[in-house]
Tab-separated table of C-alpha atoms and ligand atoms in Angstrom:
chain	number	residue	atom	x	y	z
A	178	UNK	CA	78.749	96.790	118.602
A	179	UNK	CA	78.910	97.793	115.109
A	180	UNK	CA	81.883	98.620	112.758
A	181	UNK	CA	81.843	102.126	112.891
A	182	UNK	CA	82.393	102.045	116.846
A	183	UNK	CA	84.934	99.505	116.506
A	184	UNK	CA	87.061	101.963	114.458
A	185	UNK	CA	86.071	105.243	117.080
A	186	UNK	CA	87.765	102.649	120.002
A	187	UNK	CA	90.741	102.736	118.090
A	188	UNK	CA	91.794	105.351	120.290
A	189	UNK	CA	90.979	103.158	123.601
A	190	UNK	CA	92.968	100.785	121.565
A	191	UNK	CA	95.976	102.073	121.685
A	192	UNK	CA	95.514	103.610	125.031
A	193	UNK	CA	95.317	99.781	126.250
A	194	UNK	CA	98.057	98.328	124.120
A	195	UNK	CA	100.372	101.479	126.176
A	196	UNK	CA	99.080	100.335	129.732
A	197	UNK	CA	100.359	96.782	128.855
A	198	UNK	CA	103.275	97.659	126.600
A	199	UNK	CA	105.943	96.298	129.228
A	200	UNK	CA	103.800	93.216	130.291
A	201	UNK	CA	105.287	90.519	127.876
A	202	UNK	CA	108.809	90.451	127.175
A	203	UNK	CA	110.940	87.659	124.762
A	204	UNK	CA	114.426	86.271	125.830
A	205	UNK	CA	116.797	85.194	122.935
A	206	UNK	CA	119.098	85.809	120.407
A	207	UNK	CA	117.555	86.331	117.299
A	208	UNK	CA	118.572	87.784	113.616
A	209	UNK	CA	115.380	88.506	111.950
A	210	UNK	CA	111.308	88.507	112.960
A	211	UNK	CA	109.041	86.826	111.147
A	212	UNK	CA	105.529	87.535	110.876
A	213	UNK	CA	102.664	84.677	110.288
A	214	UNK	CA	99.032	85.978	109.316
A	215	UNK	CA	96.061	86.669	106.896
A	216	UNK	CA	94.438	89.168	105.845
A	217	UNK	CA	92.876	92.138	108.679
A	218	UNK	CA	95.951	89.723	111.198
A	219	UNK	CA	98.244	89.261	108.469
A	220	UNK	CA	98.424	93.111	107.155
A	221	UNK	CA	100.292	94.072	111.233
A	222	UNK	CA	103.176	92.372	110.012
A	223	UNK	CA	103.266	94.441	106.513
A	224	UNK	CA	103.309	97.423	108.907
A	225	UNK	CA	105.706	96.189	111.122
A	226	UNK	CA	108.322	95.329	108.363
A	227	UNK	CA	108.061	99.168	106.408
A	228	UNK	CA	107.860	100.218	110.418
A	229	UNK	CA	111.535	98.427	110.589
A	230	UNK	CA	112.180	99.763	107.898
A	231	UNK	CA	112.124	103.688	108.477
A	232	UNK	CA	112.662	103.421	112.278
A	233	UNK	CA	115.437	100.265	112.608
A	234	UNK	CA	115.056	96.976	114.189
A	235	UNK	CA	115.407	93.697	113.398
A	236	UNK	CA	114.316	92.991	109.756
A	237	UNK	CA	110.974	91.742	109.488
A	238	UNK	CA	109.538	89.005	107.098
A	239	UNK	CA	105.720	88.406	106.191
A	240	UNK	CA	104.209	85.450	105.990
A	241	UNK	CA	100.666	85.220	104.495
A	242	UNK	CA	100.710	81.394	103.637
A	243	UNK	CA	100.716	78.318	105.306
A	244	UNK	CA	104.252	77.512	104.150
A	245	UNK	CA	106.759	77.966	106.270
A	246	UNK	CA	109.881	79.368	104.730
A	247	UNK	CA	112.987	76.983	104.761
A	248	UNK	CA	115.383	79.165	106.597
A	249	UNK	CA	113.087	79.549	109.763
A	250	UNK	CA	115.061	78.389	112.636
A	251	UNK	CA	116.524	79.288	116.516
A	252	UNK	CA	117.369	83.089	114.983
A	253	UNK	CA	113.806	83.398	113.672
A	254	UNK	CA	111.665	85.682	116.176
A	255	UNK	CA	108.549	83.786	115.252
A	256	UNK	CA	105.159	86.163	115.682
A	257	UNK	CA	101.924	84.679	114.842
A	258	UNK	CA	98.777	86.663	114.178
A	259	UNK	CA	95.259	85.664	114.123
A	260	UNK	CA	92.404	87.993	115.466
A	261	UNK	CA	90.390	84.524	115.969
A	262	UNK	CA	92.746	82.159	116.634
A	263	UNK	CA	90.806	79.519	114.020
A	264	UNK	CA	92.490	80.463	110.949
A	265	UNK	CA	93.645	77.462	108.801
A	266	UNK	CA	96.907	78.929	107.026
A	267	UNK	CA	98.426	80.444	110.428
A	268	UNK	CA	97.492	77.475	112.278
A	269	UNK	CA	99.098	75.086	109.925
A	270	UNK	CA	102.235	77.732	109.640
A	271	UNK	CA	102.375	77.639	113.809
A	272	UNK	CA	101.825	73.915	113.491
A	273	UNK	CA	105.261	73.789	111.251
A	274	UNK	CA	107.261	76.459	112.802
A	275	UNK	CA	106.807	74.821	115.879
A	276	UNK	CA	109.128	71.640	114.167
A	277	UNK	CA	111.993	74.420	113.968
A	278	UNK	CA	112.033	76.718	116.884
A	279	UNK	CA	111.846	76.307	120.589
A	280	UNK	CA	109.584	79.141	120.840
A	281	UNK	CA	107.345	81.708	119.491
A	282	UNK	CA	104.611	84.441	120.034
A	283	UNK	CA	101.060	84.071	119.633
A	284	UNK	CA	98.863	86.329	119.541
A	285	UNK	CA	95.203	86.217	118.952
A	286	UNK	CA	92.048	86.473	120.768
A	287	UNK	CA	91.019	83.029	121.067
A	288	UNK	CA	90.697	79.470	119.358
A	289	UNK	CA	92.950	76.900	118.218
A	290	UNK	CA	96.354	79.621	118.267
A	291	UNK	CA	95.130	79.894	122.032
A	292	UNK	CA	95.153	76.543	122.968
A	293	UNK	CA	98.353	75.568	120.946
A	294	UNK	CA	99.588	78.373	122.985
A	295	UNK	CA	98.968	77.231	126.432
A	296	UNK	CA	100.129	74.060	125.444
A	297	UNK	CA	103.943	74.595	124.072
A	298	UNK	CA	104.395	76.805	126.354
A	299	UNK	CA	104.277	79.945	123.590
A	300	UNK	CA	104.317	83.990	124.756
A	301	UNK	CA	100.711	84.226	124.352
A	302	UNK	CA	99.257	88.175	123.667
A	303	UNK	CA	95.763	88.024	123.930
A	304	UNK	CA	93.396	90.308	122.505
A	305	UNK	CA	89.878	91.429	123.548
A	306	UNK	CA	87.398	89.367	121.394
A	307	UNK	CA	84.284	91.181	120.362
A	308	UNK	CA	85.532	92.973	117.087
A	309	UNK	CA	86.269	91.831	113.973
A	310	UNK	CA	89.935	91.160	112.650
A	311	UNK	CA	90.657	94.687	110.825
A	312	UNK	CA	88.839	96.905	113.079
A	313	UNK	CA	91.217	95.744	115.771
A	314	UNK	CA	94.401	96.827	114.199
A	315	UNK	CA	95.708	99.328	116.321
A	316	UNK	CA	95.664	96.916	119.372
A	317	UNK	CA	97.702	94.263	117.442
A	318	UNK	CA	99.968	96.332	116.216
A	319	UNK	CA	100.853	98.341	119.512
A	320	UNK	CA	100.863	95.328	121.346
A	321	UNK	CA	103.554	93.843	119.023
A	322	UNK	CA	105.580	96.709	119.214
A	323	UNK	CA	105.110	97.097	123.083
A	324	UNK	CA	106.543	93.569	123.291
A	325	UNK	CA	109.649	94.038	120.387
A	326	UNK	CA	110.765	97.405	122.281
A	327	UNK	CA	110.815	95.736	126.068
A	328	UNK	CA	112.258	92.464	124.678
A	329	UNK	CA	115.810	95.009	123.264
A	330	UNK	CA	114.142	94.337	119.744
A	331	UNK	CA	112.722	98.107	119.483
A	332	UNK	CA	111.210	99.268	116.344
A	333	UNK	CA	109.129	101.738	117.302
A	334	UNK	CA	109.980	103.092	121.011
A	335	UNK	CA	107.458	103.960	123.707
A	336	UNK	CA	107.640	107.677	123.022
A	337	UNK	CA	106.802	107.791	119.565
A	338	UNK	CA	103.785	105.212	120.011
A	339	UNK	CA	102.479	107.529	122.693
A	340	UNK	CA	103.149	110.731	120.494
A	341	UNK	CA	100.769	108.829	117.722
A	342	UNK	CA	97.559	108.455	120.257
A	343	UNK	CA	97.674	112.095	121.156
A	344	UNK	CA	97.826	112.941	117.288
A	345	UNK	CA	95.609	110.217	116.641
A	346	UNK	CA	92.857	111.814	119.097
A	347	UNK	CA	93.475	115.469	117.540
A	348	UNK	CA	92.388	114.356	114.231
A	349	UNK	CA	89.899	112.071	114.941
A	350	UNK	CA	86.952	114.341	114.460
A	351	UNK	CA	88.441	115.726	110.958
A	352	UNK	CA	89.278	112.227	109.885
A	353	UNK	CA	85.611	110.938	110.285
A	354	UNK	CA	84.862	113.786	108.227
A	355	UNK	CA	87.319	113.771	105.282
A	356	UNK	CA	85.768	109.968	104.888
A	357	UNK	CA	82.458	111.041	103.702
A	358	UNK	CA	83.925	113.042	101.189
A	359	UNK	CA	86.429	110.143	100.045
A	360	UNK	CA	83.384	107.651	99.915
A	361	UNK	CA	81.090	110.276	97.968
A	362	UNK	CA	83.832	110.244	95.096
A	363	UNK	CA	84.373	106.730	94.912
A	364	UNK	CA	80.286	106.406	95.103
A	365	UNK	CA	80.044	109.052	92.447
A	366	UNK	CA	81.618	107.279	89.852
A	367	UNK	CA	81.044	103.695	90.650
A	368	UNK	CA	84.112	101.969	88.705
A	369	UNK	CA	87.295	100.185	89.857
A	370	UNK	CA	88.903	101.681	92.168
A	371	UNK	CA	92.935	102.238	91.888
A	372	UNK	CA	94.508	103.527	95.107
A	373	UNK	CA	97.860	105.270	94.142
A	374	UNK	CA	100.899	105.823	96.240
A	375	UNK	CA	104.219	105.720	97.105
A	376	UNK	CA	107.020	103.945	98.646
A	377	UNK	CA	107.425	103.237	101.724
A	378	UNK	CA	103.378	103.494	102.484
A	379	UNK	CA	102.741	100.261	100.354
A	380	UNK	CA	101.438	98.441	102.991
A	381	UNK	CA	98.751	101.162	103.497
A	382	UNK	CA	97.541	100.858	100.146
A	383	UNK	CA	97.415	97.126	100.926
A	384	UNK	CA	95.256	98.290	103.637
A	385	UNK	CA	92.959	100.604	102.021
A	386	UNK	CA	91.950	97.953	99.043
A	387	UNK	CA	91.642	95.150	102.198
A	388	UNK	CA	89.022	97.893	103.866
A	389	UNK	CA	87.300	98.615	100.659
A	390	UNK	CA	87.157	95.113	99.425
A	391	UNK	CA	85.640	93.863	103.209
A	392	UNK	CA	83.591	96.833	104.452
A	393	UNK	CA	82.573	97.997	101.066
A	394	UNK	CA	82.251	95.210	98.882
A	395	UNK	CA	84.329	96.435	96.058
A	396	UNK	CA	87.226	95.272	94.090
A	397	UNK	CA	90.332	97.676	94.312
A	398	UNK	CA	93.499	97.999	92.139
A	399	UNK	CA	97.192	98.980	93.953
A	400	UNK	CA	99.576	101.096	91.813
A	401	UNK	CA	102.203	101.644	94.095
A	402	UNK	CA	105.795	104.281	93.014
A	403	UNK	CA	108.341	103.816	92.360
A	404	UNK	CA	107.377	100.339	90.944
A	405	UNK	CA	104.896	101.431	88.897
A	406	UNK	CA	107.069	103.460	86.869
A	407	UNK	CA	108.658	99.864	85.556
A	408	UNK	CA	105.629	98.300	84.556
A	409	UNK	CA	102.184	99.792	85.409
A	410	UNK	CA	102.891	102.813	83.060
A	411	UNK	CA	103.379	100.543	80.119
A	412	UNK	CA	100.030	99.508	80.850
A	413	UNK	CA	98.540	102.545	80.993
A	414	UNK	CA	99.944	102.847	76.779
A	415	UNK	CA	96.521	101.139	75.551
A	416	UNK	CA	94.381	100.004	78.162
A	417	UNK	CA	91.102	97.897	76.998
A	418	UNK	CA	89.280	99.951	79.119
A	419	UNK	CA	89.396	103.229	80.971
A	420	UNK	CA	86.623	102.913	83.263
A	421	UNK	CA	88.744	103.201	86.689
A	422	UNK	CA	88.751	106.182	89.516
A	423	UNK	CA	91.964	106.528	91.259
A	424	UNK	CA	92.376	107.557	94.917
A	425	UNK	CA	95.615	108.919	95.324
A	426	UNK	CA	97.512	108.826	99.020
A	427	UNK	CA	100.370	110.942	99.691
A	428	UNK	CA	102.889	111.873	102.294
A	429	UNK	CA	102.931	115.911	101.484
A	430	UNK	CA	106.432	115.997	103.511
A	431	UNK	CA	108.161	113.546	101.413
A	432	UNK	CA	109.195	115.757	98.228
A	433	UNK	CA	110.101	112.904	96.387
A	434	UNK	CA	107.166	110.536	96.808
A	435	UNK	CA	104.954	113.818	96.185
A	436	UNK	CA	106.565	114.175	93.138
A	437	UNK	CA	106.173	110.370	91.777
A	438	UNK	CA	102.428	110.715	92.954
A	439	UNK	CA	101.991	114.159	90.745
A	440	UNK	CA	103.840	112.414	87.703
A	441	UNK	CA	100.934	109.450	88.507
A	442	UNK	CA	98.237	111.631	88.578
A	443	UNK	CA	98.974	113.592	85.578
A	444	UNK	CA	99.169	110.413	83.389
A	445	UNK	CA	95.741	109.380	84.635
A	446	UNK	CA	94.180	112.839	84.099
A	447	UNK	CA	95.447	112.610	80.533
A	448	UNK	CA	93.322	109.209	80.253
A	449	UNK	CA	90.366	111.071	81.600
A	450	UNK	CA	90.640	109.015	84.537
A	451	UNK	CA	89.597	110.946	87.605
A	452	UNK	CA	91.918	111.841	90.427
A	453	UNK	CA	90.760	112.723	94.010
A	454	UNK	CA	94.014	113.503	96.357
A	455	UNK	CA	94.070	112.394	100.120
A	456	UNK	CA	97.057	114.068	101.963
A	457	UNK	CA	98.492	111.787	105.210
A	458	UNK	CA	99.054	114.066	108.158
A	459	UNK	CA	101.133	113.592	111.264
A	460	UNK	CA	104.479	114.261	112.302
A	461	UNK	CA	106.433	110.776	112.193
A	462	UNK	CA	106.109	107.632	109.691
A	463	UNK	CA	103.725	106.559	112.327
A	464	UNK	CA	101.302	108.843	112.918
A	465	UNK	CA	100.850	108.967	109.146
A	466	UNK	CA	100.000	105.470	108.704
A	467	UNK	CA	97.661	105.481	111.844
A	468	UNK	CA	96.082	108.766	110.006
A	469	UNK	CA	95.569	106.738	106.455
A	470	UNK	CA	94.408	103.625	108.252
A	471	UNK	CA	92.029	105.443	110.173
A	472	UNK	CA	90.783	107.739	107.075
A	473	UNK	CA	90.426	104.717	104.960
A	474	UNK	CA	88.932	102.322	107.167
A	475	UNK	CA	85.834	105.319	108.058
A	476	UNK	CA	85.744	106.057	103.962
A	477	UNK	CA	85.133	101.987	103.385
A	478	UNK	CA	82.290	102.415	106.348
A	479	UNK	CA	80.596	105.127	104.967
A	480	UNK	CA	80.828	103.708	101.195
A	481	UNK	CA	79.289	100.581	102.615
A	482	UNK	CA	76.609	102.837	104.024
A	483	UNK	CA	75.901	104.529	100.486
A	484	UNK	CA	75.540	101.103	99.359
A	485	UNK	CA	73.232	100.260	101.764
A	486	UNK	CA	75.696	97.004	102.345
A	487	UNK	CA	76.276	96.081	105.923
A	488	UNK	CA	80.254	96.669	106.450
A	489	UNK	CA	80.727	94.068	109.100
A	490	UNK	CA	79.482	90.875	107.604
A	491	UNK	CA	82.262	89.040	105.479
A	492	UNK	CA	80.029	86.246	103.984
A	493	UNK	CA	82.721	85.242	101.114
A	494	UNK	CA	85.191	84.814	103.552
A	495	UNK	CA	83.339	82.591	106.000
A	496	UNK	CA	82.273	80.664	103.040
A	497	UNK	CA	86.003	80.228	102.303
A	498	UNK	CA	87.044	79.398	106.416
A	499	UNK	CA	84.531	76.603	105.694
A	500	UNK	CA	85.697	74.847	102.594
A	501	UNK	CA	89.603	75.381	103.690
A	502	UNK	CA	90.778	72.298	105.886
A	503	UNK	CA	88.972	70.385	102.634
A	504	UNK	CA	91.582	72.397	100.390
A	505	UNK	CA	94.411	71.992	102.080
A	506	UNK	CA	93.646	68.394	103.764
B	277	LIG	O1	89.571	91.228	108.032
B	277	LIG	C1	89.040	90.308	108.107
B	277	LIG	O2	88.372	89.804	108.663
B	277	LIG	C2	89.826	88.991	107.616
B	277	LIG	O3	90.568	89.957	106.511
B	277	LIG	C3	90.099	88.386	108.543
B	277	LIG	O4	91.776	88.653	109.352
B	277	LIG	C4	91.319	86.975	107.647
B	277	LIG	O5	90.474	86.192	107.280
B	277	LIG	C5	92.385	86.071	108.873
B	277	LIG	O6	91.435	85.772	109.844
B	277	LIG	P1	91.855	85.893	111.528
B	277	LIG	O7	92.371	87.431	111.333
B	277	LIG	O8	91.167	85.646	112.380
B	277	LIG	O9	93.113	85.091	111.349
């Protein structure tokens, strides 16, 4: 299936995850959640971290490497996410973490991780195969939200998740056409792209960066308020170049976030750097996160089309994965 159709399937992915919302629950007495994963799978951890800060639930620690934090033990609810199930760092993490915890949750479509889960009797959440990892974001995210909700560790309730499905369904066509305008803007300048935004939407900026990296094949820089006001801002006093284009991402209902980004935009504009603003829609944080994710995803695909690049293929990642075992030994 081409990448655009994989993203078009997001509504179905959320519906499927909602159908399976309570199908798996876990027992145990946990104090925090640890999500391990890389790239398009690891971003699920960033989203869960932010969702738990906004909605409540156990704190979430995200691990995007093979190192198992020293504090991991029986009080950690470990969830390893790897779409392929064959990512070196995540497999290595699972093997090491397995020495410290009796049980964990493995979210994967197949591969070595599915084998480990069966062998060790870990909780296995199976993701449909045939997609690329980044296009499976909704399914991976909503399945984990369902497992947590039905295990007494809710971050997002089923009602909030259902509402986000209705919202995304109603916005889908508008998002698709907005994406064309975003891609036109980026392609017009052909400069290093800066994704600028505000807290608590850092993970959305990371997701957008990853999407433009992987689908459009361009490097991207992230700048996020209010931390921006404490370092990046000084870098703009004497930049070597102003050859950048800014895509700002704003929640218009967040009055402080909006003012902070307006301030950032004024600094960029003073330097002659163009700014294009995306305003997030929705009535909940989850709505807005999913709205922004789909808009940035479609924009990155549209930009790939403009550049006559296949958005689906990530040759460099495949190349890296071939040599990863040699690097890690
Ligand atoms: O989106 C992608 O294709 C990548 O970022 C992958 O997610 C990343 O390489 C990790 O692979 P996986 O998700 O299969 O663990």
